[in-house]
């Protein structure tokens, strides 16, 4: 059976890693070459994706190992510029084996908002009476979505002031992120809403607070696997800090988003939408952590995340960007919900790793090696010199550019 547990993956040469991932995911020779080219977005596709293109801004793509999600072994592509994130996720996933993570999602329902100004006093009842016509008109815009079981399902009306109503159209967007389908439907029903309400429709746009499109993941860390009951208690206290203090909650959630965004970006999804949704969701009852941690009756650590995740596997960059296509192939997901489940688990794992490090040895220890290597590289070290300079700086406890240059001079003189 395939396993995402690949001991020593981090020490292997890049080509060997690619070979293993390729075997795991059944990549083609062309896809392997694409990964190894470190230059996967062709000029013509880049030029088509946005305006005024002059180049490409690349990010490293790493693979988080060790994940088991709903019983499935999964390798997870993560695109991120920050050191230690991929290692932390992999390590957190390793400690959760062999049970791994459990995850589920709601139906992929997004909200389109239509703002109505100066409606007649009975506008709310009128909208209710005409609901079916409004939904039919919305669904006439996207027959394909409807044929796949998606489409506009319901309407909600919210009165924001005496002069302003907002109508929410709830659209099951199936495997899309959904902005296109929802915005098209919102625009299409606005004129009919004007007629029904006697008001004027102004904005017609998706809401990124995707409260109906929630992914949930859970994990139990056995106390022996994470350093004992003392570590469990410390992680619970670290969580309580975030639940009591917005300053800490922001950083706690940032750590979750390190993992979430990295997979969202690797799969070509809209990470600004995910960020906006996650933080707005965290604020619905005062800004709170997106995860919860507690000690269960056996003294083990139980963790849970609940996060809106509007991600797609069709449309947009997911189907255009060659790396996004490869990432989705590695993940082997059949639905957008399955992708959301994986992303929620990565967020939970990332949070666990951060809290465990912070509550025990501190975060800097784990950052040191790659940080020292970066400094050595910036000081001009090449090839094997990088490790030698980095190692010496760590031994001395001085990770600085001036010291890196001195050490480099010393080893070059020898
Ligand atoms: C750093 O990118 C993320 C952390 O600050 C998250 C946290 O503090 O929980 C380590």
mmCIF file of C-alpha atoms and ligand atoms in Angstrom:
data_model
loop_
_atom_site.group_PDB
_atom_site.id
_atom_site.type_symbol
_atom_site.label_atom_id
_atom_site.label_comp_id
_atom_site.label_asym_id
_atom_site.label_seq_id
_atom_site.Cartn_x
_atom_site.Cartn_y
_atom_site.Cartn_z
ATOM 1 C CA UNK A 1 0.000 0.000 0.000
ATOM 2 C CA UNK A 2 1.153 3.557 -0.709
ATOM 3 C CA UNK A 3 2.462 5.419 2.316
ATOM 4 C CA UNK A 4 3.086 9.112 2.816
ATOM 5 C CA UNK A 5 5.606 8.169 5.514
ATOM 6 C CA UNK A 6 8.925 8.551 3.706
ATOM 7 C CA UNK A 7 11.804 8.484 6.202
ATOM 8 C CA UNK A 8 14.671 10.819 5.351
ATOM 9 C CA UNK A 9 12.728 12.577 2.561
ATOM 10 C CA UNK A 10 14.170 15.916 3.654
ATOM 11 C CA UNK A 11 17.744 14.655 3.263
ATOM 12 C CA UNK A 12 17.320 13.302 -0.257
ATOM 13 C CA UNK A 13 18.540 15.125 -3.350
ATOM 14 C CA UNK A 14 15.742 16.985 -5.146
ATOM 15 C CA UNK A 15 15.735 14.527 -8.079
ATOM 16 C CA UNK A 16 15.188 11.601 -5.737
ATOM 17 C CA UNK A 17 12.315 13.431 -4.025
ATOM 18 C CA UNK A 18 10.707 14.114 -7.384
ATOM 19 C CA UNK A 19 11.115 10.455 -8.363
ATOM 20 C CA UNK A 20 9.358 9.330 -5.168
ATOM 21 C CA UNK A 21 6.511 11.831 -5.524
ATOM 22 C CA UNK A 22 6.160 10.898 -9.174
ATOM 23 C CA UNK A 23 5.865 7.225 -8.313
ATOM 24 C CA UNK A 24 3.392 7.977 -5.510
ATOM 25 C CA UNK A 25 1.168 10.166 -7.682
ATOM 26 C CA UNK A 26 1.691 8.540 -11.081
ATOM 27 C CA UNK A 27 3.152 11.676 -12.657
ATOM 28 C CA UNK A 28 4.163 11.625 -16.311
ATOM 29 C CA UNK A 29 7.728 12.148 -17.479
ATOM 30 C CA UNK A 30 6.660 15.570 -18.689
ATOM 31 C CA UNK A 31 5.284 16.478 -15.255
ATOM 32 C CA UNK A 32 8.507 15.330 -13.598
ATOM 33 C CA UNK A 33 10.455 17.517 -16.016
ATOM 34 C CA UNK A 34 8.138 20.416 -15.246
ATOM 35 C CA UNK A 35 8.854 20.091 -11.514
ATOM 36 C CA UNK A 36 12.580 19.875 -12.096
ATOM 37 C CA UNK A 37 12.645 22.819 -14.492
ATOM 38 C CA UNK A 38 11.992 25.261 -11.632
ATOM 39 C CA UNK A 39 10.396 27.329 -14.334
ATOM 40 C CA UNK A 40 6.944 25.947 -14.899
ATOM 41 C CA UNK A 41 4.802 28.882 -15.974
ATOM 42 C CA UNK A 42 5.258 29.535 -19.708
ATOM 43 C CA UNK A 43 5.304 33.118 -20.957
ATOM 44 C CA UNK A 44 2.086 32.767 -22.986
ATOM 45 C CA UNK A 45 0.089 31.392 -20.039
ATOM 46 C CA UNK A 46 1.438 34.044 -17.652
ATOM 47 C CA UNK A 47 0.557 36.738 -20.182
ATOM 48 C CA UNK A 48 -2.974 35.381 -20.412
ATOM 49 C CA UNK A 49 -3.493 35.174 -16.649
ATOM 50 C CA UNK A 50 -3.005 38.833 -15.727
ATOM 51 C CA UNK A 51 -2.274 42.183 -17.370
ATOM 52 C CA UNK A 52 1.040 43.934 -18.038
ATOM 53 C CA UNK A 53 3.140 40.814 -17.431
ATOM 54 C CA UNK A 54 6.910 41.300 -17.268
ATOM 55 C CA UNK A 55 8.025 38.117 -15.506
ATOM 56 C CA UNK A 56 7.152 35.526 -12.885
ATOM 57 C CA UNK A 57 7.404 35.632 -9.107
ATOM 58 C CA UNK A 58 8.264 32.100 -8.069
ATOM 59 C CA UNK A 59 7.860 30.333 -4.737
ATOM 60 C CA UNK A 60 9.405 27.055 -3.645
ATOM 61 C CA UNK A 61 7.031 24.077 -3.785
ATOM 62 C CA UNK A 62 7.645 21.563 -0.987
ATOM 63 C CA UNK A 63 5.932 18.293 -0.114
ATOM 64 C CA UNK A 64 4.522 17.666 3.355
ATOM 65 C CA UNK A 65 4.860 13.973 4.132
ATOM 66 C CA UNK A 66 3.197 11.693 6.708
ATOM 67 C CA UNK A 67 -0.411 12.831 6.349
ATOM 68 C CA UNK A 68 -3.232 10.339 6.772
ATOM 69 C CA UNK A 69 -6.611 11.981 6.237
ATOM 70 C CA UNK A 70 -9.843 10.018 6.563
ATOM 71 C CA UNK A 71 -7.721 6.878 6.323
ATOM 72 C CA UNK A 72 -5.980 7.942 3.089
ATOM 73 C CA UNK A 73 -2.199 8.394 2.811
ATOM 74 C CA UNK A 74 -1.593 11.782 1.183
ATOM 75 C CA UNK A 75 1.440 13.771 0.056
ATOM 76 C CA UNK A 76 0.680 17.461 0.247
ATOM 77 C CA UNK A 77 2.227 20.121 -2.020
ATOM 78 C CA UNK A 78 2.837 23.435 -0.255
ATOM 79 C CA UNK A 79 4.012 26.651 -1.954
ATOM 80 C CA UNK A 80 5.507 29.083 0.554
ATOM 81 C CA UNK A 81 8.484 31.367 1.060
ATOM 82 C CA UNK A 82 8.825 30.785 4.824
ATOM 83 C CA UNK A 83 11.307 28.259 6.229
ATOM 84 C CA UNK A 84 10.175 25.494 8.613
ATOM 85 C CA UNK A 85 6.494 25.459 7.588
ATOM 86 C CA UNK A 86 6.694 22.305 5.450
ATOM 87 C CA UNK A 87 8.921 20.550 8.000
ATOM 88 C CA UNK A 88 6.575 21.494 10.856
ATOM 89 C CA UNK A 89 3.493 20.210 9.007
ATOM 90 C CA UNK A 90 5.244 16.937 8.138
ATOM 91 C CA UNK A 91 6.414 16.479 11.697
ATOM 92 C CA UNK A 92 2.975 17.220 13.130
ATOM 93 C CA UNK A 93 1.435 14.725 10.693
ATOM 94 C CA UNK A 94 4.002 12.104 11.707
ATOM 95 C CA UNK A 95 3.068 12.411 15.384
ATOM 96 C CA UNK A 96 -0.615 11.968 14.487
ATOM 97 C CA UNK A 97 0.002 8.593 12.793
ATOM 98 C CA UNK A 98 -1.296 5.918 12.581
ATOM 99 C CA UNK A 99 -4.843 7.293 13.107
ATOM 100 C CA UNK A 100 -4.123 10.604 11.397
ATOM 101 C CA UNK A 101 -6.784 13.250 10.836
ATOM 102 C CA UNK A 102 -10.522 13.098 10.280
ATOM 103 C CA UNK A 103 -12.190 15.791 8.228
ATOM 104 C CA UNK A 104 -15.543 16.690 6.735
ATOM 105 C CA UNK A 105 -17.218 19.561 4.935
ATOM 106 C CA UNK A 106 -20.635 21.086 4.473
ATOM 107 C CA UNK A 107 -22.063 21.343 0.949
ATOM 108 C CA UNK A 108 -20.063 23.897 -1.106
ATOM 109 C CA UNK A 109 -22.588 26.723 -0.761
ATOM 110 C CA UNK A 110 -21.479 30.310 -1.388
ATOM 111 C CA UNK A 111 -23.301 33.576 -0.759
ATOM 112 C CA UNK A 112 -23.945 36.239 -3.406
ATOM 113 C CA UNK A 113 -25.011 39.616 -1.993
ATOM 114 C CA UNK A 114 -27.365 42.030 -3.707
ATOM 115 C CA UNK A 115 -27.610 45.390 -1.971
ATOM 116 C CA UNK A 116 -31.049 47.049 -2.327
ATOM 117 C CA UNK A 117 -31.445 50.744 -1.586
ATOM 118 C CA UNK A 118 -34.738 52.361 -0.582
ATOM 119 C CA UNK A 119 -36.999 49.293 -0.866
ATOM 120 C CA UNK A 120 -40.762 49.493 -0.298
ATOM 121 C CA UNK A 121 -41.860 48.612 3.272
ATOM 122 C CA UNK A 122 -43.198 45.183 2.245
ATOM 123 C CA UNK A 123 -40.077 44.246 0.227
ATOM 124 C CA UNK A 124 -39.124 41.336 2.454
ATOM 125 C CA UNK A 125 -42.498 39.575 2.041
ATOM 126 C CA UNK A 126 -42.473 40.280 -1.705
ATOM 127 C CA UNK A 127 -39.061 38.652 -2.102
ATOM 128 C CA UNK A 128 -40.312 35.593 -0.196
ATOM 129 C CA UNK A 129 -43.400 35.396 -2.478
ATOM 130 C CA UNK A 130 -41.240 35.580 -5.609
ATOM 131 C CA UNK A 131 -38.487 33.320 -4.385
ATOM 132 C CA UNK A 132 -39.069 30.566 -6.901
ATOM 133 C CA UNK A 133 -38.953 32.940 -9.886
ATOM 134 C CA UNK A 134 -35.766 34.504 -8.565
ATOM 135 C CA UNK A 135 -34.076 31.129 -8.067
ATOM 136 C CA UNK A 136 -35.221 29.926 -11.506
ATOM 137 C CA UNK A 137 -33.809 33.050 -13.116
ATOM 138 C CA UNK A 138 -30.510 32.545 -11.293
ATOM 139 C CA UNK A 139 -30.325 28.891 -12.314
ATOM 140 C CA UNK A 140 -31.032 29.740 -15.950
ATOM 141 C CA UNK A 141 -27.567 31.399 -15.958
ATOM 142 C CA UNK A 142 -25.633 28.198 -15.345
ATOM 143 C CA UNK A 143 -27.246 25.063 -16.738
ATOM 144 C CA UNK A 144 -24.004 23.104 -16.435
ATOM 145 C CA UNK A 145 -23.702 23.787 -12.702
ATOM 146 C CA UNK A 146 -27.353 22.781 -12.240
ATOM 147 C CA UNK A 147 -26.791 19.577 -14.216
ATOM 148 C CA UNK A 148 -24.046 18.642 -11.727
ATOM 149 C CA UNK A 149 -26.415 19.089 -8.786
ATOM 150 C CA UNK A 150 -25.327 22.650 -7.985
ATOM 151 C CA UNK A 151 -27.048 25.980 -8.520
ATOM 152 C CA UNK A 152 -29.030 28.556 -6.563
ATOM 153 C CA UNK A 153 -30.763 26.853 -3.646
ATOM 154 C CA UNK A 154 -32.189 29.561 -1.437
ATOM 155 C CA UNK A 155 -32.535 33.265 -0.705
ATOM 156 C CA UNK A 156 -32.111 35.109 2.579
ATOM 157 C CA UNK A 157 -33.069 38.715 3.234
ATOM 158 C CA UNK A 158 -31.317 40.869 5.826
ATOM 159 C CA UNK A 159 -32.416 44.375 6.743
ATOM 160 C CA UNK A 160 -29.324 46.481 7.387
ATOM 161 C CA UNK A 161 -31.091 49.832 7.939
ATOM 162 C CA UNK A 162 -34.408 51.517 7.097
ATOM 163 C CA UNK A 163 -32.995 52.360 3.663
ATOM 164 C CA UNK A 164 -30.992 49.242 2.980
ATOM 165 C CA UNK A 165 -31.747 45.565 2.459
ATOM 166 C CA UNK A 166 -29.357 42.881 1.415
ATOM 167 C CA UNK A 167 -30.470 39.752 -0.369
ATOM 168 C CA UNK A 168 -28.267 36.683 -0.108
ATOM 169 C CA UNK A 169 -28.495 34.173 -2.891
ATOM 170 C CA UNK A 170 -27.153 30.819 -1.707
ATOM 171 C CA UNK A 171 -25.463 28.931 -4.504
ATOM 172 C CA UNK A 172 -24.083 25.409 -4.398
ATOM 173 C CA UNK A 173 -20.995 25.845 -6.574
ATOM 174 C CA UNK A 174 -19.887 22.167 -6.502
ATOM 175 C CA UNK A 175 -16.187 21.940 -7.479
ATOM 176 C CA UNK A 176 -15.619 25.598 -8.336
ATOM 177 C CA UNK A 177 -14.361 28.347 -6.068
ATOM 178 C CA UNK A 178 -17.614 29.914 -7.138
ATOM 179 C CA UNK A 179 -17.023 33.621 -7.626
ATOM 180 C CA UNK A 180 -17.927 33.553 -11.328
ATOM 181 C CA UNK A 181 -21.120 31.550 -10.957
ATOM 182 C CA UNK A 182 -22.278 33.526 -7.925
ATOM 183 C CA UNK A 183 -21.496 36.968 -9.359
ATOM 184 C CA UNK A 184 -23.246 36.102 -12.625
ATOM 185 C CA UNK A 185 -26.364 34.982 -10.749
ATOM 186 C CA UNK A 186 -26.324 38.002 -8.423
ATOM 187 C CA UNK A 187 -26.140 40.340 -11.408
ATOM 188 C CA UNK A 188 -28.831 38.421 -13.282
ATOM 189 C CA UNK A 189 -31.473 38.602 -10.538
ATOM 190 C CA UNK A 190 -30.796 42.216 -9.532
ATOM 191 C CA UNK A 191 -33.218 43.797 -12.072
ATOM 192 C CA UNK A 192 -36.034 41.451 -10.981
ATOM 193 C CA UNK A 193 -35.267 42.244 -7.344
ATOM 194 C CA UNK A 194 -35.546 45.957 -8.163
ATOM 195 C CA UNK A 195 -38.957 45.356 -9.703
ATOM 196 C CA UNK A 196 -40.160 43.263 -6.766
ATOM 197 C CA UNK A 197 -38.824 45.530 -4.001
ATOM 198 C CA UNK A 198 -39.328 48.916 -5.681
ATOM 199 C CA UNK A 199 -35.756 49.695 -4.656
ATOM 200 C CA UNK A 200 -32.473 50.183 -6.475
ATOM 201 C CA UNK A 201 -29.876 47.414 -6.630
ATOM 202 C CA UNK A 202 -26.350 48.670 -6.105
ATOM 203 C CA UNK A 203 -23.621 46.101 -5.344
ATOM 204 C CA UNK A 204 -23.975 42.557 -6.676
ATOM 205 C CA UNK A 205 -21.067 40.454 -5.513
ATOM 206 C CA UNK A 206 -19.992 37.271 -3.722
ATOM 207 C CA UNK A 207 -19.340 37.369 0.023
ATOM 208 C CA UNK A 208 -15.997 35.934 1.049
ATOM 209 C CA UNK A 209 -17.407 35.148 4.466
ATOM 210 C CA UNK A 210 -18.386 31.669 3.318
ATOM 211 C CA UNK A 211 -20.289 30.612 6.447
ATOM 212 C CA UNK A 212 -22.143 27.883 4.579
ATOM 213 C CA UNK A 213 -18.963 26.323 3.168
ATOM 214 C CA UNK A 214 -17.153 25.074 6.252
ATOM 215 C CA UNK A 215 -14.430 22.470 6.580
ATOM 216 C CA UNK A 216 -13.874 20.763 9.913
ATOM 217 C CA UNK A 217 -10.943 18.580 10.929
ATOM 218 C CA UNK A 218 -10.091 16.725 14.119
ATOM 219 C CA UNK A 219 -7.050 14.969 15.491
ATOM 220 C CA UNK A 220 -6.024 13.168 18.662
ATOM 221 C CA UNK A 221 -2.372 13.298 19.662
ATOM 222 C CA UNK A 222 -1.418 10.501 22.024
ATOM 223 C CA UNK A 223 0.425 12.052 24.946
ATOM 224 C CA UNK A 224 3.394 9.650 24.546
ATOM 225 C CA UNK A 225 3.767 10.720 20.913
ATOM 226 C CA UNK A 226 4.201 14.409 21.714
ATOM 227 C CA UNK A 227 6.365 14.449 24.836
ATOM 228 C CA UNK A 228 3.987 13.451 27.635
ATOM 229 C CA UNK A 229 1.038 14.877 29.533
ATOM 230 C CA UNK A 230 3.020 17.946 30.516
ATOM 231 C CA UNK A 231 3.251 18.940 26.846
ATOM 232 C CA UNK A 232 -0.490 18.308 26.433
ATOM 233 C CA UNK A 233 -1.175 20.700 29.342
ATOM 234 C CA UNK A 234 1.155 23.336 27.928
ATOM 235 C CA UNK A 235 -0.491 23.212 24.493
ATOM 236 C CA UNK A 236 -3.934 23.584 26.078
ATOM 237 C CA UNK A 237 -2.676 26.621 28.020
ATOM 238 C CA UNK A 238 -1.181 28.049 24.817
ATOM 239 C CA UNK A 239 -4.593 27.677 23.163
ATOM 240 C CA UNK A 240 -6.323 29.329 26.136
ATOM 241 C CA UNK A 241 -4.003 32.298 25.728
ATOM 242 C CA UNK A 242 -5.242 32.736 22.132
ATOM 243 C CA UNK A 243 -8.872 32.313 23.150
ATOM 244 C CA UNK A 244 -8.508 35.074 25.780
ATOM 245 C CA UNK A 245 -6.355 37.554 23.892
ATOM 246 C CA UNK A 246 -6.833 38.997 20.419
ATOM 247 C CA UNK A 247 -3.135 39.883 20.088
ATOM 248 C CA UNK A 248 -2.211 36.245 20.531
ATOM 249 C CA UNK A 249 -5.231 35.013 18.512
ATOM 250 C CA UNK A 250 -3.995 36.935 15.446
ATOM 251 C CA UNK A 251 -0.624 35.154 15.587
ATOM 252 C CA UNK A 252 -2.214 31.801 16.427
ATOM 253 C CA UNK A 253 -4.412 32.104 13.333
ATOM 254 C CA UNK A 254 -1.481 33.342 11.260
ATOM 255 C CA UNK A 255 0.278 30.079 12.029
ATOM 256 C CA UNK A 256 -2.797 28.138 10.867
ATOM 257 C CA UNK A 257 -2.857 30.166 7.668
ATOM 258 C CA UNK A 258 0.819 29.326 7.028
ATOM 259 C CA UNK A 259 -0.351 25.801 6.261
ATOM 260 C CA UNK A 260 -3.701 26.699 4.721
ATOM 261 C CA UNK A 261 -2.342 29.313 2.308
ATOM 262 C CA UNK A 262 0.576 27.148 1.214
ATOM 263 C CA UNK A 263 -1.784 24.447 -0.105
ATOM 264 C CA UNK A 264 -4.233 27.036 -1.442
ATOM 265 C CA UNK A 265 -1.411 28.664 -3.428
ATOM 266 C CA UNK A 266 0.067 25.340 -4.593
ATOM 267 C CA UNK A 267 -3.309 24.415 -6.079
ATOM 268 C CA UNK A 268 -3.754 27.775 -7.817
ATOM 269 C CA UNK A 269 -6.584 28.926 -5.574
ATOM 270 C CA UNK A 270 -7.445 32.463 -4.429
ATOM 271 C CA UNK A 271 -5.656 32.845 -1.102
ATOM 272 C CA UNK A 272 -6.947 36.379 -0.497
ATOM 273 C CA UNK A 273 -10.487 34.988 -0.535
ATOM 274 C CA UNK A 274 -9.465 32.289 1.933
ATOM 275 C CA UNK A 275 -7.682 34.786 4.205
ATOM 276 C CA UNK A 276 -10.616 37.218 4.169
ATOM 277 C CA UNK A 277 -13.076 34.415 4.900
ATOM 278 C CA UNK A 278 -11.004 32.842 7.659
ATOM 279 C CA UNK A 279 -10.416 36.051 9.592
ATOM 280 C CA UNK A 280 -13.999 37.281 9.203
ATOM 281 C CA UNK A 281 -15.217 33.862 10.409
ATOM 282 C CA UNK A 282 -12.828 34.049 13.361
ATOM 283 C CA UNK A 283 -14.390 37.432 14.263
ATOM 284 C CA UNK A 284 -18.048 36.509 14.250
ATOM 285 C CA UNK A 285 -18.192 36.491 18.073
ATOM 286 C CA UNK A 286 -15.182 38.642 18.794
ATOM 287 C CA UNK A 287 -11.894 37.575 17.168
ATOM 288 C CA UNK A 288 -11.162 33.971 18.233
ATOM 289 C CA UNK A 289 -8.731 31.175 17.362
ATOM 290 C CA UNK A 290 -9.868 28.997 14.440
ATOM 291 C CA UNK A 291 -8.756 25.880 16.320
ATOM 292 C CA UNK A 292 -9.575 24.450 19.750
ATOM 293 C CA UNK A 293 -7.369 22.198 21.887
ATOM 294 C CA UNK A 294 -8.271 20.233 24.987
ATOM 295 C CA UNK A 295 -7.081 17.292 27.045
ATOM 296 C CA UNK A 296 -9.307 14.244 26.734
ATOM 297 C CA UNK A 297 -10.120 11.687 29.442
ATOM 298 C CA UNK A 298 -6.960 9.642 28.661
ATOM 299 C CA UNK A 299 -4.714 12.649 29.019
ATOM 300 C CA UNK A 300 -4.250 12.837 25.230
ATOM 301 C CA UNK A 301 -4.551 16.041 23.236
ATOM 302 C CA UNK A 302 -7.678 16.617 21.145
ATOM 303 C CA UNK A 303 -7.668 19.322 18.482
ATOM 304 C CA UNK A 304 -10.262 20.670 16.105
ATOM 305 C CA UNK A 305 -10.389 23.311 13.381
ATOM 306 C CA UNK A 306 -13.419 24.923 11.781
ATOM 307 C CA UNK A 307 -12.746 27.185 8.819
ATOM 308 C CA UNK A 308 -14.582 28.415 5.719
ATOM 309 C CA UNK A 309 -12.688 27.174 2.655
ATOM 310 C CA UNK A 310 -13.857 28.369 -0.735
ATOM 311 C CA UNK A 311 -11.447 26.416 -2.907
ATOM 312 C CA UNK A 312 -12.020 24.926 -6.328
ATOM 313 C CA UNK A 313 -10.514 22.234 -8.509
ATOM 314 C CA UNK A 314 -11.991 23.521 -11.760
ATOM 315 C CA UNK A 315 -11.665 26.917 -13.342
ATOM 316 C CA UNK A 316 -9.253 29.772 -12.803
ATOM 317 C CA UNK A 317 -5.568 29.115 -12.238
ATOM 318 C CA UNK A 318 -6.270 25.591 -10.926
ATOM 319 C CA UNK A 319 -6.718 24.403 -14.502
ATOM 320 C CA UNK A 320 -4.311 26.773 -16.227
ATOM 321 C CA UNK A 321 -1.176 26.909 -14.109
ATOM 322 C CA UNK A 322 0.940 23.797 -14.815
ATOM 323 C CA UNK A 323 2.142 23.585 -11.204
ATOM 324 C CA UNK A 324 -1.403 23.838 -9.843
ATOM 325 C CA UNK A 325 -2.389 20.958 -12.110
ATOM 326 C CA UNK A 326 0.535 18.862 -10.854
ATOM 327 C CA UNK A 327 -0.277 19.732 -7.227
ATOM 328 C CA UNK A 328 -3.873 18.592 -7.688
ATOM 329 C CA UNK A 329 -2.656 15.394 -9.306
ATOM 330 C CA UNK A 330 -0.354 14.716 -6.342
ATOM 331 C CA UNK A 331 -3.261 15.308 -3.942
ATOM 332 C CA UNK A 332 -5.469 13.051 -6.058
ATOM 333 C CA UNK A 333 -8.671 14.807 -5.024
ATOM 334 C CA UNK A 334 -11.926 14.196 -6.859
ATOM 335 C CA UNK A 335 -13.923 17.100 -5.395
ATOM 336 C CA UNK A 336 -13.356 20.609 -4.079
ATOM 337 C CA UNK A 337 -14.695 19.412 -0.729
ATOM 338 C CA UNK A 338 -11.974 16.804 -0.530
ATOM 339 C CA UNK A 339 -9.377 19.511 -1.187
ATOM 340 C CA UNK A 340 -10.940 21.667 1.555
ATOM 341 C CA UNK A 341 -10.750 18.725 3.982
ATOM 342 C CA UNK A 342 -7.039 18.321 3.300
ATOM 343 C CA UNK A 343 -6.395 22.040 3.715
ATOM 344 C CA UNK A 344 -8.230 22.107 7.056
ATOM 345 C CA UNK A 345 -6.034 19.225 8.290
ATOM 346 C CA UNK A 346 -2.870 21.029 7.230
ATOM 347 C CA UNK A 347 -4.039 24.138 9.128
ATOM 348 C CA UNK A 348 -4.689 22.049 12.224
ATOM 349 C CA UNK A 349 -1.333 20.256 11.960
ATOM 350 C CA UNK A 350 0.483 23.556 11.427
ATOM 351 C CA UNK A 351 -1.154 25.035 14.509
ATOM 352 C CA UNK A 352 -0.235 21.997 16.598
ATOM 353 C CA UNK A 353 3.394 22.219 15.469
ATOM 354 C CA UNK A 354 3.602 25.929 16.304
ATOM 355 C CA UNK A 355 1.977 25.554 19.735
ATOM 356 C CA UNK A 356 4.127 22.573 20.644
ATOM 357 C CA UNK A 357 7.319 24.369 19.655
ATOM 358 C CA UNK A 358 6.290 27.614 21.358
ATOM 359 C CA UNK A 359 5.218 25.864 24.556
ATOM 360 C CA UNK A 360 8.402 23.787 24.804
ATOM 361 C CA UNK A 361 11.720 24.795 23.268
ATOM 362 C CA UNK A 362 10.596 28.026 21.590
ATOM 363 C CA UNK A 363 10.204 28.715 17.911
ATOM 364 C CA UNK A 364 13.692 29.952 17.119
ATOM 365 C CA UNK A 365 15.484 26.643 17.659
ATOM 366 C CA UNK A 366 13.766 25.053 14.664
ATOM 367 C CA UNK A 367 14.316 28.097 12.478
ATOM 368 C CA UNK A 368 18.026 28.319 13.120
ATOM 369 C CA UNK A 369 19.382 25.904 10.545
ATOM 370 C CA UNK A 370 17.630 27.278 7.495
ATOM 371 C CA UNK A 371 18.029 30.840 8.732
ATOM 372 C CA UNK A 372 21.786 30.289 9.151
ATOM 373 C CA UNK A 373 21.943 28.725 5.679
ATOM 374 C CA UNK A 374 20.156 31.747 4.223
ATOM 375 C CA UNK A 375 22.603 34.131 5.905
ATOM 376 C CA UNK A 376 25.576 32.040 4.730
ATOM 377 C CA UNK A 377 24.204 32.122 1.176
ATOM 378 C CA UNK A 378 23.672 35.878 1.313
ATOM 379 C CA UNK A 379 27.240 36.292 2.567
ATOM 380 C CA UNK A 380 28.456 34.633 -0.633
ATOM 381 C CA UNK A 381 28.917 30.992 0.465
ATOM 382 C CA UNK A 382 28.518 28.462 -2.358
ATOM 383 C CA UNK A 383 27.819 24.705 -2.475
ATOM 384 C CA UNK A 384 29.246 22.888 0.526
ATOM 385 C CA UNK A 385 30.486 26.144 2.054
ATOM 386 C CA UNK A 386 26.868 26.991 2.950
ATOM 387 C CA UNK A 387 26.525 24.108 5.424
ATOM 388 C CA UNK A 388 29.975 24.663 6.902
ATOM 389 C CA UNK A 389 29.364 28.379 7.523
ATOM 390 C CA UNK A 390 25.827 27.772 8.842
ATOM 391 C CA UNK A 391 26.954 25.016 11.211
ATOM 392 C CA UNK A 392 29.754 27.154 12.658
ATOM 393 C CA UNK A 393 27.407 30.119 13.224
ATOM 394 C CA UNK A 394 24.899 27.863 15.031
ATOM 395 C CA UNK A 395 27.665 26.395 17.226
ATOM 396 C CA UNK A 396 28.782 29.881 18.159
ATOM 397 C CA UNK A 397 25.212 31.119 18.636
ATOM 398 C CA UNK A 398 25.979 34.070 16.313
ATOM 399 C CA UNK A 399 23.912 34.042 13.158
ATOM 400 C CA UNK A 400 24.901 37.294 11.502
ATOM 401 C CA UNK A 401 26.061 38.444 8.100
ATOM 402 C CA UNK A 402 29.354 39.898 9.370
ATOM 403 C CA UNK A 403 30.244 36.630 11.119
ATOM 404 C CA UNK A 404 29.213 34.589 8.050
ATOM 405 C CA UNK A 405 31.622 36.635 5.919
ATOM 406 C CA UNK A 406 34.455 36.164 8.424
ATOM 407 C CA UNK A 407 33.919 32.383 8.574
ATOM 408 C CA UNK A 408 33.754 32.228 4.796
ATOM 409 C CA UNK A 409 37.084 34.098 4.532
ATOM 410 C CA UNK A 410 38.611 31.716 7.077
ATOM 411 C CA UNK A 411 37.540 28.534 5.287
ATOM 412 C CA UNK A 412 38.574 29.874 1.892
ATOM 413 C CA UNK A 413 42.054 30.710 3.213
ATOM 414 C CA UNK A 414 42.539 27.123 4.429
HETATM 415 C C1 LIG B 1 5.182 32.017 12.288
HETATM 416 O O1 LIG B 1 5.080 32.152 10.896
HETATM 417 C C2 LIG B 1 3.922 31.425 12.880
HETATM 418 C C3 LIG B 1 3.870 31.372 14.423
HETATM 419 O O2 LIG B 1 4.100 32.662 14.950
HETATM 420 C C4 LIG B 1 2.482 30.885 14.764
HETATM 421 C C5 LIG B 1 2.181 30.949 16.255
HETATM 422 O O3 LIG B 1 2.775 31.779 16.961
HETATM 423 O O4 LIG B 1 1.313 30.177 16.672
HETATM 424 C C6 LIG B 1 4.921 30.477 14.971
#
